[in-house]
Coordinates of C-alpha atoms and ligand atoms in Angstrom, one line a residue:
X529 CA 14.1 -31.1 37.2
X530 CA 17.8 -31.9 36.6
X531 CA 17.6 -32.6 32.8
X532 CA 16.3 -29.0 32.2
X533 CA 19.3 -27.2 33.6
X534 CA 21.6 -27.6 30.5
X535 CA 18.7 -26.4 28.4
X536 CA 18.4 -23.2 30.5
X537 CA 22.1 -22.6 30.2
X538 CA 22.0 -23.1 26.5
X539 CA 19.2 -20.5 26.2
X540 CA 21.1 -18.0 28.3
X541 CA 24.2 -18.3 26.1
X542 CA 22.2 -18.1 23.0
X543 CA 20.4 -14.9 24.0
X544 CA 23.4 -13.1 25.4
X545 CA 25.9 -13.6 22.7
X546 CA 24.1 -11.6 19.9
X547 CA 23.9 -8.6 22.3
X548 CA 27.6 -8.7 22.9
X549 CA 28.3 -9.1 19.2
X550 CA 26.0 -6.1 18.5
X551 CA 28.1 -3.7 20.7
X552 CA 31.1 -4.4 18.4
X553 CA 29.2 -3.9 15.2
X554 CA 30.3 -1.0 13.0
X555 CA 28.1 2.1 13.2
X556 CA 27.9 4.9 10.7
X557 CA 26.4 8.3 11.6
X558 CA 25.6 10.4 8.5
X559 CA 26.4 14.1 8.4
X560 CA 24.1 16.2 6.4
X561 CA 25.3 18.9 4.1
X562 CA 22.7 21.3 5.5
X563 CA 21.3 22.8 2.3
X564 CA 19.5 21.6 -0.8
X565 CA 22.3 22.8 -3.0
X566 CA 24.4 19.9 -1.6
X567 CA 23.1 16.4 -2.5
X568 CA 23.4 14.2 0.6
X569 CA 22.7 11.0 -1.4
X570 CA 26.5 10.3 -1.9
X571 CA 27.1 10.5 1.9
X572 CA 24.1 8.3 2.6
X573 CA 25.3 5.7 0.1
X574 CA 28.8 5.8 1.6
X575 CA 27.4 5.0 5.0
X576 CA 25.3 2.2 3.7
X577 CA 28.3 0.7 1.9
X578 CA 30.3 0.8 5.1
X579 CA 27.7 -0.2 7.7
X580 CA 24.9 -1.7 5.7
X581 CA 26.0 -5.3 6.4
X582 CA 26.2 -6.4 10.0
X583 CA 26.1 -2.8 11.2
X584 CA 24.1 0.3 12.1
X585 CA 23.3 3.4 10.0
X586 CA 22.2 6.5 11.9
X587 CA 20.4 9.5 10.5
X588 CA 20.7 12.4 13.0
X589 CA 17.8 14.7 14.0
X590 CA 18.4 17.0 11.0
X591 CA 17.3 17.4 7.4
X592 CA 19.1 15.4 4.7
X593 CA 18.6 16.7 1.1
X594 CA 18.2 13.9 -1.4
X595 CA 18.8 15.1 -4.9
X596 CA 19.5 11.8 -6.7
X597 CA 18.3 8.2 -6.8
X598 CA 19.6 5.7 -4.3
X599 CA 19.5 1.9 -4.8
X600 CA 20.4 0.1 -1.5
X601 CA 19.3 -3.4 -2.5
X602 CA 21.9 -5.4 -0.7
X603 CA 21.4 -4.8 3.0
X604 CA 22.0 -7.6 5.5
X605 CA 21.4 -7.7 9.2
X606 CA 21.4 -4.0 9.7
X607 CA 19.7 -1.4 12.0
X608 CA 18.8 1.8 10.3
X609 CA 17.9 4.5 12.8
X610 CA 16.2 7.6 11.4
X611 CA 15.9 10.5 13.8
X612 CA 15.6 13.2 11.1
X613 CA 14.0 14.0 7.8
X614 CA 15.0 13.0 4.3
X615 CA 13.7 15.7 1.9
X616 CA 13.6 14.8 -1.8
X617 CA 14.5 17.5 -4.4
X618 CA 11.9 19.0 -6.7
X619 CA 14.0 18.7 -9.9
X620 CA 11.1 17.0 -11.8
X621 CA 13.1 16.7 -15.0
X622 CA 15.9 14.9 -13.2
X623 CA 13.6 12.4 -11.5
X624 CA 11.6 11.7 -14.8
X625 CA 14.9 10.9 -16.4
X626 CA 16.6 8.9 -13.6
X627 CA 14.0 7.2 -11.4
X628 CA 14.5 3.5 -11.3
X629 CA 12.3 0.7 -12.6
X630 CA 10.2 -1.0 -9.9
X631 CA 9.6 -4.1 -12.1
X632 CA 5.8 -3.9 -12.6
X633 CA 3.5 -1.7 -14.6
X634 CA 6.4 0.3 -15.8
X635 CA 6.4 2.0 -12.4
X636 CA 9.5 3.7 -11.2
X637 CA 11.0 4.9 -7.9
X638 CA 13.3 7.3 -6.2
X639 CA 14.7 4.9 -3.6
X640 CA 15.2 1.1 -3.5
X641 CA 15.7 -0.7 -0.2
X642 CA 16.2 -4.5 -0.2
X643 CA 18.0 -7.2 1.6
X644 CA 17.7 -9.6 4.5
X645 CA 17.0 -8.9 8.2
X646 CA 16.7 -5.1 7.8
X647 CA 15.4 -3.1 10.8
X648 CA 14.4 0.4 10.1
X649 CA 13.2 2.6 13.0
X650 CA 12.0 6.2 12.8
X651 CA 11.0 6.2 16.5
X652 CA 7.9 8.2 15.5
X653 CA 10.1 11.1 14.3
X654 CA 11.9 9.9 11.2
X655 CA 10.4 11.3 8.1
X656 CA 10.6 10.8 4.3
X657 CA 9.3 14.0 2.7
X658 CA 8.7 13.6 -1.0
X659 CA 8.2 17.4 -1.6
X660 CA 5.1 16.2 -3.4
X661 CA 3.3 19.5 -3.7
X662 CA 5.5 20.2 -6.7
X663 CA 4.5 16.9 -8.3
X664 CA 0.8 17.3 -7.6
X665 CA 0.8 20.7 -9.3
X666 CA 2.9 19.5 -12.2
X667 CA 0.9 16.4 -13.0
X668 CA -2.3 18.5 -13.4
X669 CA -0.6 20.2 -16.4
X670 CA 0.2 16.9 -18.1
X671 CA -1.9 15.2 -20.8
X672 CA -1.9 11.8 -19.0
X673 CA -2.1 12.1 -15.3
X674 CA -2.4 8.5 -14.4
X675 CA 0.8 6.4 -13.9
X676 CA 3.0 9.0 -15.7
X677 CA 6.2 7.3 -16.8
X678 CA 9.1 8.2 -14.6
X679 CA 7.0 9.8 -11.8
X680 CA 8.7 8.0 -8.8
X681 CA 7.3 6.2 -5.8
X682 CA 8.8 7.6 -2.6
X683 CA 10.3 4.2 -1.7
X684 CA 10.3 0.7 -3.1
X685 CA 11.0 -2.3 -0.9
X686 CA 12.4 -4.8 -3.4
X687 CA 13.5 -8.3 -2.5
X688 CA 13.3 -7.3 1.2
X689 CA 13.1 -10.3 3.5
X690 CA 12.6 -11.0 7.3
X691 CA 12.5 -7.3 8.0
X692 CA 10.7 -4.6 10.1
X693 CA 10.0 -1.0 9.4
X694 CA 8.6 1.0 12.3
X695 CA 7.7 4.5 13.4
X696 CA 8.2 6.3 10.2
X697 CA 6.3 9.3 8.7
X698 CA 5.9 9.8 5.0
X699 CA 4.9 13.3 3.9
X700 CA 3.6 14.2 0.5
X701 CA 5.1 11.4 -1.5
X702 CA 5.9 12.1 -5.2
X703 CA 3.5 9.4 -6.3
X704 CA 2.6 6.1 -4.5
X705 CA 4.2 6.2 -1.1
X706 CA 5.7 2.7 -1.3
X707 CA 5.7 -0.3 -3.5
X708 CA 6.6 -3.6 -1.9
X709 CA 7.7 -6.1 -4.5
X710 CA 9.3 -9.5 -4.4
X711 CA 9.4 -9.1 -0.6
X712 CA 8.6 -11.7 2.1
X713 CA 8.1 -11.6 5.8
X714 CA 8.0 -7.9 6.3
X715 CA 6.3 -6.0 9.2
X716 CA 5.4 -2.4 8.6
X717 CA 4.4 -1.0 12.0
X718 CA 3.2 2.5 13.2
X719 CA 3.5 4.3 9.9
X720 CA 1.9 7.7 9.2
X721 CA 1.4 8.7 5.6
X722 CA 0.1 12.2 4.9
X723 CA -0.1 12.9 1.2
X724 CA -2.5 15.9 1.7
X725 CA -1.2 18.6 -0.6
X726 CA -0.5 22.0 0.8
X727 CA -1.5 23.9 -2.3
X728 CA -2.5 21.3 -4.9
X729 CA -4.7 18.2 -4.4
X730 CA -2.6 15.0 -4.6
X731 CA -3.3 12.3 -7.1
X732 CA -2.1 8.7 -7.5
X733 CA -0.6 8.7 -4.0
X734 CA -1.5 5.2 -2.7
X735 CA -0.4 4.5 0.8
X736 CA 1.3 1.2 -0.2
X737 CA 1.0 -1.3 -3.0
X738 CA 2.1 -5.0 -2.6
X739 CA 3.2 -6.9 -5.7
X740 CA 4.7 -10.5 -5.9
X741 CA 5.0 -10.5 -2.1
X742 CA 3.9 -12.6 0.8
X743 CA 3.6 -12.4 4.6
X744 CA 3.4 -8.7 4.7
X745 CA 1.9 -7.2 7.9
X746 CA 0.6 -3.6 8.1
X747 CA -0.1 -2.7 11.7
X748 CA -1.1 0.7 13.2
X749 CA -1.0 2.6 9.9
X750 CA -2.6 6.1 9.5
X751 CA -3.0 7.2 5.9
X752 CA -4.3 10.6 4.6
X753 CA -4.5 10.5 0.9
X754 CA -6.8 10.7 -2.1
X755 CA -6.2 7.3 -3.7
X756 CA -6.0 3.7 -2.5
X757 CA -5.3 3.7 1.3
X758 CA -3.5 0.4 0.8
X759 CA -3.6 -1.8 -2.3
X760 CA -2.8 -5.5 -3.0
X761 CA -1.8 -6.2 -6.5
X762 CA -0.5 -9.2 -8.5
X763 CA 0.5 -12.2 -6.4
X764 CA 0.0 -10.7 -3.0
X765 CA -0.5 -13.5 -0.5
X766 CA -0.8 -13.7 3.3
X767 CA -1.3 -10.0 3.8
X768 CA -2.5 -8.7 7.2
X769 CA -3.8 -5.3 7.9
X770 CA -4.7 -4.4 11.5
X771 CA -5.4 -1.5 13.9
X772 CA -5.3 1.2 11.2
X773 CA -7.0 4.5 10.3
X774 CA -7.6 5.6 6.8
X775 CA -8.7 9.2 5.9
X776 CA -10.2 10.6 2.6
X777 CA -8.8 7.9 0.3
X778 CA -10.6 5.0 -1.5
X779 CA -10.2 2.4 1.3
X780 CA -8.4 -0.9 1.1
X781 CA -8.2 -2.1 -2.5
X782 CA -7.6 -5.5 -4.0
X783 CA -6.2 -4.7 -7.5
X784 CA -6.5 -3.5 -10.0
X785 CA -5.5 -6.9 -11.2
X786 CA -5.9 -8.8 -14.5
X787 CA -4.1 -6.1 -16.5
X788 CA -1.7 -8.5 -18.2
X789 CA -3.2 -10.5 -21.0
X790 CA -3.2 -14.3 -20.3
X791 CA -1.1 -13.9 -17.2
X792 CA -2.2 -15.8 -14.2
X793 CA -2.1 -13.8 -11.0
X794 CA -3.6 -14.2 -7.6
X795 CA -4.4 -12.4 -4.3
X796 CA -4.8 -14.9 -1.5
X797 CA -5.4 -14.9 2.2
X798 CA -5.9 -11.2 3.1
X799 CA -6.8 -10.6 6.8
X800 CA -8.1 -7.2 7.8
X801 CA -9.1 -6.3 11.4
X802 CA -10.0 -3.3 13.5
X803 CA -10.0 -0.6 10.9
X804 CA -11.4 2.9 11.1
X805 CA -12.3 4.8 8.0
X806 CA -13.0 8.6 7.8
X807 CA -14.5 10.1 4.7
X808 CA -13.2 7.3 2.5
X809 CA -15.0 6.1 -0.7
X810 CA -15.1 2.5 0.3
X811 CA -14.0 0.3 3.2
X812 CA -13.0 -2.6 1.0
X813 CA -13.1 -2.9 -2.8
X814 CA -11.9 -5.3 -5.5
X815 CA -11.2 -4.2 -9.1
X816 CA -10.2 -6.3 -12.0
X817 CA -9.7 -5.6 -15.7
X818 CA -12.1 -6.9 -18.3
X819 CA -11.2 -9.7 -20.7
X820 CA -10.8 -7.2 -23.5
X821 CA -7.2 -6.1 -24.0
X822 CA -6.8 -2.4 -25.0
X823 CA -3.3 -1.1 -25.0
X824 CA -0.6 -2.1 -22.6
X825 CA 0.4 -1.2 -19.0
X826 CA 1.0 1.1 -17.3
X827 CA -2.3 2.6 -18.3
X828 CA -3.8 0.1 -20.8
X829 CA -4.2 -3.6 -20.7
X830 CA -6.8 -6.3 -19.7
X831 CA -7.3 -9.9 -20.4
X832 CA -5.6 -11.3 -17.3
X833 CA -6.4 -14.6 -15.6
X834 CA -6.4 -15.8 -12.0
X835 CA -8.3 -15.3 -8.8
X836 CA -8.6 -13.4 -5.5
X837 CA -9.6 -15.6 -2.6
X838 CA -9.9 -15.9 1.2
X839 CA -10.3 -12.3 2.2
X840 CA -11.5 -11.9 5.8
X841 CA -12.4 -8.6 7.3
X842 CA -13.6 -8.0 10.8
X843 CA -14.5 -5.0 12.9
X844 CA -14.6 -2.2 10.4
X845 CA -15.9 1.2 11.5
X846 CA -16.8 4.0 9.1
X847 CA -17.4 7.7 9.5
X848 CA -18.9 9.6 6.6
X849 CA -18.3 6.9 4.0
X850 CA -18.8 8.4 0.5
X851 CA -19.8 5.2 -1.4
X852 CA -20.7 1.5 -1.0
X853 CA -18.8 0.1 2.0
X854 CA -17.9 -3.0 -0.1
X855 CA -17.6 -2.9 -3.9
X856 CA -16.6 -5.3 -6.6
X857 CA -16.0 -4.0 -10.1
X858 CA -14.7 -6.2 -12.9
X859 CA -14.9 -3.3 -15.3
X860 CA -11.5 -1.7 -15.2
X861 CA -10.3 -0.8 -18.7
X862 CA -8.1 1.7 -20.5
X863 CA -9.6 5.1 -20.5
X864 CA -9.2 5.4 -24.2
X865 CA -11.0 2.1 -24.9
X866 CA -14.3 2.2 -26.8
X867 CA -17.7 1.9 -25.1
X868 CA -18.4 1.4 -21.5
X869 CA -16.3 -1.7 -21.1
X870 CA -17.7 -5.2 -20.7
X871 CA -18.3 -5.8 -17.0
X872 CA -19.2 -9.4 -17.3
X873 CA -16.4 -11.0 -19.3
X874 CA -13.5 -10.9 -17.0
X875 CA -11.8 -14.3 -16.5
X876 CA -10.4 -13.3 -13.2
X877 CA -12.5 -14.8 -10.4
X878 CA -13.4 -13.3 -7.0
X879 CA -14.3 -15.7 -4.2
X880 CA -14.4 -16.3 -0.5
X881 CA -14.9 -12.8 0.9
X882 CA -16.2 -12.4 4.4
X883 CA -16.9 -9.1 6.1
X884 CA -17.9 -9.7 9.7
X885 CA -18.7 -6.5 11.6
X886 CA -19.2 -3.3 9.7
X887 CA -20.6 -0.3 11.5
X888 CA -20.7 3.5 11.4
X889 CA -22.0 6.2 9.2
X890 CA -22.3 6.6 5.4
X891 CA -23.5 9.2 2.9
X892 CA -24.3 6.5 0.4
X893 CA -27.5 4.5 0.1
X894 CA -25.6 1.4 -0.7
X895 CA -23.9 -1.0 1.7
X896 CA -22.5 -3.1 -1.2
X897 CA -22.2 -2.8 -4.9
X898 CA -21.2 -6.0 -6.7
X899 CA -20.4 -6.0 -10.4
X900 CA -19.2 -9.5 -11.0
X901 CA -18.2 -11.4 -14.1
X902 CA -20.5 -14.0 -15.5
X903 CA -17.6 -15.8 -17.2
X904 CA -15.9 -16.4 -13.8
X905 CA -18.7 -15.7 -11.3
X906 CA -18.1 -14.4 -7.8
X907 CA -18.8 -17.1 -5.2
X908 CA -19.0 -17.2 -1.4
X909 CA -19.3 -13.5 -0.7
X910 CA -20.8 -12.7 2.7
X911 CA -21.4 -9.8 5.0
X912 CA -22.4 -10.3 8.6
X913 CA -23.4 -8.0 11.3
X914 CA -23.8 -4.8 9.4
X915 CA -25.0 -1.6 11.2
X916 CA -24.5 1.3 8.9
X917 CA -26.5 4.5 9.3
X918 CA -26.8 7.6 7.1
X919 CA -24.5 10.4 8.2
X920 CA -27.5 12.7 8.4
X921 CA -29.2 10.4 10.9
X922 CA -32.5 10.2 8.8
X923 CA -32.6 6.4 8.6
X924 CA -35.0 4.7 11.0
X925 CA -34.2 1.3 12.2
X926 CA -34.7 -1.1 9.3
X927 CA -34.3 1.4 6.5
X928 CA -31.0 0.0 5.2
X929 CA -32.4 -3.5 5.7
X930 CA -35.4 -2.8 3.5
X931 CA -33.6 -1.2 0.6
X932 CA -30.1 -2.4 0.8
X933 CA -27.8 -5.3 1.4
X934 CA -27.0 -4.3 4.9
X935 CA -28.9 -5.9 7.7
X936 CA -29.1 -4.2 11.0
X937 CA -28.0 -6.6 13.8
X938 CA -28.6 -9.7 11.6
X939 CA -26.7 -11.8 9.2
X940 CA -26.9 -11.8 5.4
X941 CA -25.2 -14.0 3.0
X942 CA -25.0 -13.1 -0.7
X943 CA -24.3 -15.8 -3.1
X944 CA -25.8 -14.4 -6.3
X945 CA -24.0 -12.5 -9.0
X946 CA -25.1 -9.1 -10.0
X947 CA -23.8 -8.5 -13.5
X948 CA -24.1 -5.0 -14.9
X949 CA -25.8 -3.7 -11.7
X950 CA -24.4 -0.3 -11.0
Ligands
LIG62 C1 15.8 24.1 -2.9 O1 14.9 24.9 -2.2 C2 14.3 26.0 -2.8 C3 13.3 26.7 -1.9 O2 13.6 26.3 -0.6 C4 13.6 25.5 -4.1 O3 13.1 26.7 -4.8 C5 14.5 24.8 -4.9 O4 13.8 24.2 -6.1 C6 15.1 23.6 -4.2 N1 16.1 22.9 -5.0 C7 16.0 21.6 -5.1 C8 17.1 21.0 -6.0 O5 15.1 20.9 -4.6
LIG63 C1 18.2 12.9 -19.4 O1 19.1 11.9 -19.8 C2 19.7 12.1 -21.0 C3 20.5 10.9 -21.4 O2 21.1 10.3 -20.4 C4 20.7 13.3 -20.8 O3 21.3 13.6 -22.1 C5 19.8 14.5 -20.4 O4 20.7 15.6 -20.1 C6 19.1 14.2 -19.1 N1 18.2 15.3 -18.7 C7 18.1 15.6 -17.4 C8 17.2 16.8 -17.1 O5 18.7 15.0 -16.5
LIG64 C1 19.8 -2.0 -7.9 O1 21.0 -2.5 -7.5 C2 21.1 -3.9 -7.7 C3 22.4 -4.4 -7.1 O2 23.4 -3.6 -7.5 C4 21.0 -4.2 -9.2 O3 21.1 -5.6 -9.4 C5 19.6 -3.7 -9.7 O4 19.6 -3.9 -11.1 C6 19.5 -2.2 -9.4 N1 18.1 -1.8 -9.7 C7 17.9 -0.8 -10.5 C8 16.4 -0.6 -10.8 O5 18.7 -0.1 -11.0
LIG65 C1 -0.7 9.8 -23.3 O1 -1.7 8.8 -23.7 C2 -1.8 8.6 -25.1 C3 -2.9 7.6 -25.3 O2 -4.1 8.1 -24.7 C4 -0.5 8.1 -25.6 O3 -0.6 7.9 -27.0 C5 0.6 9.0 -25.3 O4 1.8 8.5 -25.7 C6 0.7 9.3 -23.8 N1 1.6 10.4 -23.5 C7 2.5 10.3 -22.5 C8 3.4 11.5 -22.4 O5 2.6 9.3 -21.8
LIG66 C1 7.9 3.3 -19.4 O1 8.7 4.2 -18.7 C2 9.7 4.8 -19.4 C3 10.4 5.8 -18.4 O2 10.5 5.3 -17.1 C4 9.2 5.6 -20.6 O3 10.3 6.1 -21.3 C5 8.3 4.6 -21.4 O4 7.7 5.4 -22.4 C6 7.3 4.0 -20.6 N1 6.5 3.0 -21.4 C7 5.2 3.1 -21.4 C8 4.5 2.0 -22.3 O5 4.5 3.9 -20.9
LIG67 C1 0.7 4.1 16.3 O1 1.4 4.9 15.3 C2 1.4 6.3 15.7 C3 2.0 7.0 14.6 O2 1.1 7.1 13.5 C4 2.1 6.4 17.0 O3 2.1 7.8 17.4 C5 1.5 5.5 18.1 O4 2.3 5.6 19.2 C6 1.5 4.1 17.6 N1 0.7 3.3 18.6 C7 1.2 2.2 19.1 C8 0.3 1.5 20.1 O5 2.3 1.8 18.8
LIG68 C1 -1.5 16.5 6.8 O1 -1.0 17.5 6.0 C2 -1.9 18.6 5.8 C3 -1.3 19.6 4.8 O2 0.0 20.0 5.2 C4 -2.1 19.3 7.2 O3 -3.0 20.3 7.1 C5 -2.6 18.2 8.2 O4 -2.7 18.8 9.5 C6 -1.7 17.0 8.2 N1 -2.3 16.0 9.0 C7 -1.6 15.3 10.0 C8 -2.4 14.3 10.7 O5 -0.5 15.6 10.2
LIG69 C1 1.9 -15.6 -9.7 O1 1.3 -16.6 -9.0 C2 0.8 -17.7 -9.9 C3 0.0 -18.6 -9.0 O2 0.8 -19.0 -8.0 C4 1.9 -18.3 -10.6 O3 1.4 -19.2 -11.5 C5 2.7 -17.2 -11.4 O4 3.8 -17.7 -12.0 C6 3.1 -16.1 -10.5 N1 3.6 -15.0 -11.3 C7 4.8 -14.4 -11.1 C8 5.2 -13.4 -12.1 O5 5.5 -14.7 -10.1
LIG70 C1 -12.7 -2.9 17.0 O1 -11.8 -1.9 16.5 C2 -11.7 -0.8 17.3 C3 -10.8 0.2 16.6 O2 -11.3 0.5 15.4 C4 -11.2 -1.2 18.7 O3 -11.2 0.0 19.5 C5 -12.1 -2.2 19.3 O4 -11.5 -2.7 20.5 C6 -12.2 -3.4 18.3 N1 -13.1 -4.4 18.9 C7 -12.8 -5.6 19.0 C8 -13.9 -6.5 19.5 O5 -11.7 -6.1 18.8
LIG71 C1 -19.7 -9.1 -22.8 O1 -19.0 -10.4 -22.6 C2 -19.9 -11.5 -22.5 C3 -19.2 -12.7 -22.1 O2 -18.1 -12.9 -22.9 C4 -20.6 -11.7 -23.9 O3 -21.5 -12.7 -23.9 C5 -21.3 -10.4 -24.3 O4 -21.7 -10.5 -25.6 C6 -20.3 -9.2 -24.2 N1 -21.1 -8.0 -24.4 C7 -20.8 -7.1 -25.3 C8 -21.6 -5.8 -25.4 O5 -19.8 -7.2 -26.0
LIG72 C1 -16.2 -18.8 2.3 O1 -15.2 -17.7 2.5 C2 -14.7 -17.7 3.8 C3 -13.8 -16.5 3.9 O2 -12.6 -16.6 3.1 C4 -14.1 -19.0 4.3 O3 -13.7 -18.9 5.6 C5 -15.1 -20.1 4.1 O4 -14.4 -21.3 4.3 C6 -15.6 -20.1 2.7 N1 -16.6 -21.1 2.5 C7 -16.6 -22.0 1.6 C8 -17.8 -23.0 1.6 O5 -15.7 -22.1 0.8
LIG73 C1 -29.8 11.5 4.2 O1 -28.7 10.9 3.5 C2 -29.2 9.9 2.6 C3 -27.9 9.3 2.0 O2 -27.0 10.2 1.5 C4 -30.0 10.6 1.5 O3 -30.5 9.6 0.6 C5 -31.2 11.3 2.1 O4 -31.9 12.0 1.1 C6 -30.7 12.3 3.2 N1 -31.9 12.8 3.9 C7 -32.0 14.1 4.1 C8 -33.3 14.5 4.8 O5 -31.2 14.9 3.8

């Protein structure tokens, strides 16, 4: 009994002192200019410079107009409270000219946030509004609509460590909602993304993309979009996705990967649990480039090396799935490349995928569609406990079992490769 008292005292001292210290931290509340003719970015940057290290930065419940790029890459032990809306300007020529490099695929961004021990909280109200309707309409009039140089991501978390982002809403992002690059130990919790266009259909508006990052947790996300709900790209390891809902998009994507010739990249240890899908194309899919290099990133490439491994998914529920619940395609190639692409020559290997518990409704006759490389064959791919039914309710018990890879109430392990099977 006695020896434990000093320990209790030590714990009390340790847990009280930071609270006392916090009260004396500097705090900056940002005043908005109140109209989009005034750029609020300089005032925001000023607050970050003053209170972005060992302090607090507060956005009031008002609209802030952001007309220029912001690079806040040096935060340290800071609370950022967002009670209002940040609205990005629609000066497309400005953004194409000034958006900042992300560091992968020639992608660029309107806002960079990085640093150590950063706590951003939107309390369910804070909003980043990319004004994307203008971008969605504009991109339709361009010759190349995919990965257009200079079209910015709403936010890039770059070199962000030991941090948490909570309770934020992202509306109509300019392009991808967020890229997470060179970041480690980051929790993104209770995030709503709505990239549904008001007057033009959105394109290339991924919910989030991870690149060269580890220990990233997505919990309680809701994403409405038309592209990858979430996507793990080059060197994404120890990624967790839980308790989330994805609407209309393509589902959770691994890749595309293998875009850089001869570069070795991996995706390792991805855990997905308790996900609901509504009207998405897939629940989970993996896409790699072929071994044939055609052009260069952002939109061309191929010939990459590496592997994706240890992906475990449990308790997936679908409503009105539009395609195969699980898909592997190793056929990604430059749209201008000749022929159909060689779907069997990728040197990037896919292995150790386990889907345990997949139920709900689908409009597709396929549970899984596997188009694997013969050069680096897929191994150890399994689906257990599948209970998918047609949305129109016409499938009798056993229908999927007879014709497809799903097995009602039973287990199924697939170990074969299916080259060139559509
Ligand atoms: C300011 O808002 C008006 C409409 O509310 C819009 O037409 C104009 O393009 C906006 N300007 C910027 C710089 O976003
Ligand atoms: C784009 O950048 C160039 C070079 O910095 C500059 O001359 C031009 O005015 C810029 N255009 C816009 C729309 O910002
Ligand atoms: C962002 O700011 C950091 C620190 O000032 C700098 O090192 C980095 O190059 C900047 N990033 C971009 C893309 O401008
Ligand atoms: C569009 O793509 C073609 C190749 O298909 C390329 O030559 C051209 O430079 C691209 N244009 C733009 C504006 O990116
Ligand atoms: C990369 O992006 C810049 C602008 O951000 C653009 O000028 C350049 O053409 C792009 N390169 C390729 C290969 O698309
Ligand atoms: C999940 O996120 C939503 C916002 O999309 C929020 O309203 C809800 O309270 C969160 N749920 C929990 C349990 O935190
Ligand atoms: C998403 O945005 C669209 C277009 O403004 C709107 O109709 C829809 O209600 C929004 N969904 C949610 C969940 O806020
Ligand atoms: C990606 O990960 C692989 C395997 O760990 C490593 O060899 C490679 O250097 C990494 N690439 C980058 C750009 O960090
Ligand atoms: C499966 O996920 C749903 C949400 O999609 C949740 O309500 C349910 O409790 C989960 N079941 C288990 C066994 O965790
Ligand atoms: C596709 O790649 C495989 C493996 O390298 C090769 O054997 C085959 O000939 C290629 N097919 C075509 C049509 O080029
Ligand atoms: C197969 O993959 C699953 C999921 O990653 C893993 O748990 C299991 O250990 C793997 N089995 C073998 C024999 O490698
Ligand atoms: C029900 O849906 C399945 C899958 O989309 C389709 O193949 C089948 O023809 C549909 N049956 C009827 C009667 O519409």
